[in-house]
Amino acid sequence: MHRYALVFFCVCFSASCLAWGGRGHAAIGALAQQNLTPAALSQVQELLRDDLDRYEQASGRTTLAAVASWPDEIREVAMKTDPAAYKGWHVRGNQVCSTKLGPCKDGHCVDELIISYTRILRDKSQSHRARNEALKWVVHLVGDLHMPLHSGINRNGGGAKVSMEDVELKPDATLHTIWDNELANAALKGWKSSARLEQNVPALTEDAPTRWMLETRDVALHEVYEPLSGFSCEAKLPEPIRIDAAYQQRSVAVVRHQIEMAGLRLAQLLNESLP
């Protein structure tokens, strides 16, 4: 097994596949840490003791925000060792106009991997290294799962070419990449959530990540696709899609809501996994 793999998984290496970017993942990690119980926080701090970076060197990172993008960081090294084995680990191709779950061969998809890594995180018979990496995977993947286009796609697969009003994009920019980058960064600039986890919330079931993913799929339908001119469940989107100022403004609330949901749900998952 590859040294980074705690369970068998697949990894997407293109930069366009990185949900939220570092800023979004850090925001999710920071919000989650603010909502940890004292017991969970103590265990997180212990698990991050002697944390290693992608080069197997001491990282000096001691917070969830600091380690939240670790899975994206190791992809460069992992690609050199076994590129054919890594594809699609932080997404699931759920069609937004269908109630059916997308494919997940051998558990190689975002919700199933969260479940697998959570089991490792809970298991104190596992090595410190295994649980450290499981923690970092859970933090990252919960963030990925709440990015709408990582949980829901249309017939273009999120890959429709786009242009944005008053924003210069790279020639290969797609609907997926602007939600990962331009729209997310605009929404997060100068913003910090103060959301708090409610007391006495019902305990999570093991399949909670799948339920969260399906909610995010619906966000993709109603907030990402339906506002687009020419959207239809029966056809691909006409390209290039024009992302006007009104769409950009609406996306701010969507991004912030998804970041908050990810952070609070991650906190609850860690609180229950590290009692």
Coordinates of N, CA and C in Angstrom, one line a residue, residues 8-12 78-79 81-89:
F8 N -7.6 2.1 0.7 CA -7.4 2.3 -0.7 C -8.3 3.4 -1.2
F9 N -7.7 4.3 -1.9 CA -8.4 5.4 -2.4 C -7.9 5.9 -3.8
C10 N -8.6 6.8 -4.4 CA -8.2 7.3 -5.7 C -8.0 8.8 -5.6
V11 N -7.1 9.4 -6.3 CA -6.8 10.8 -6.2 C -6.9 11.5 -7.5
C12 N -7.5 12.7 -7.6 CA -7.5 13.5 -8.8 C -6.4 14.5 -8.7
A78 N 2.6 11.8 -4.5 CA 1.9 10.6 -4.8 C 1.8 10.3 -6.3
M79 N 1.7 11.4 -7.1 CA 1.6 11.2 -8.6 C 2.8 10.6 -9.1
T81 N 4.7 8.4 -7.6 CA 4.9 7.0 -7.2 C 3.9 6.1 -7.8
D82 N 2.7 6.5 -8.0 CA 1.6 5.6 -8.5 C 0.5 6.4 -9.2
P83 N 0.8 7.1 -10.3 CA -0.2 8.0 -10.9 C -1.5 7.3 -11.3
A84 N -1.4 6.0 -11.8 CA -2.6 5.4 -12.3 C -3.6 5.0 -11.2
A85 N -3.1 5.0 -10.0 CA -4.0 4.5 -8.9 C -4.8 5.6 -8.3
Y86 N -4.6 6.9 -8.7 CA -5.2 8.0 -8.1 C -6.2 8.7 -9.0
K87 N -7.4 8.7 -8.7 CA -8.4 9.4 -9.5 C -9.7 9.6 -8.8
G88 N -10.2 10.8 -8.6 CA -11.5 11.0 -8.2 C -11.8 10.8 -6.7
W89 N -10.8 10.9 -5.8 CA -11.0 10.5 -4.4 C -11.9 11.5 -3.7

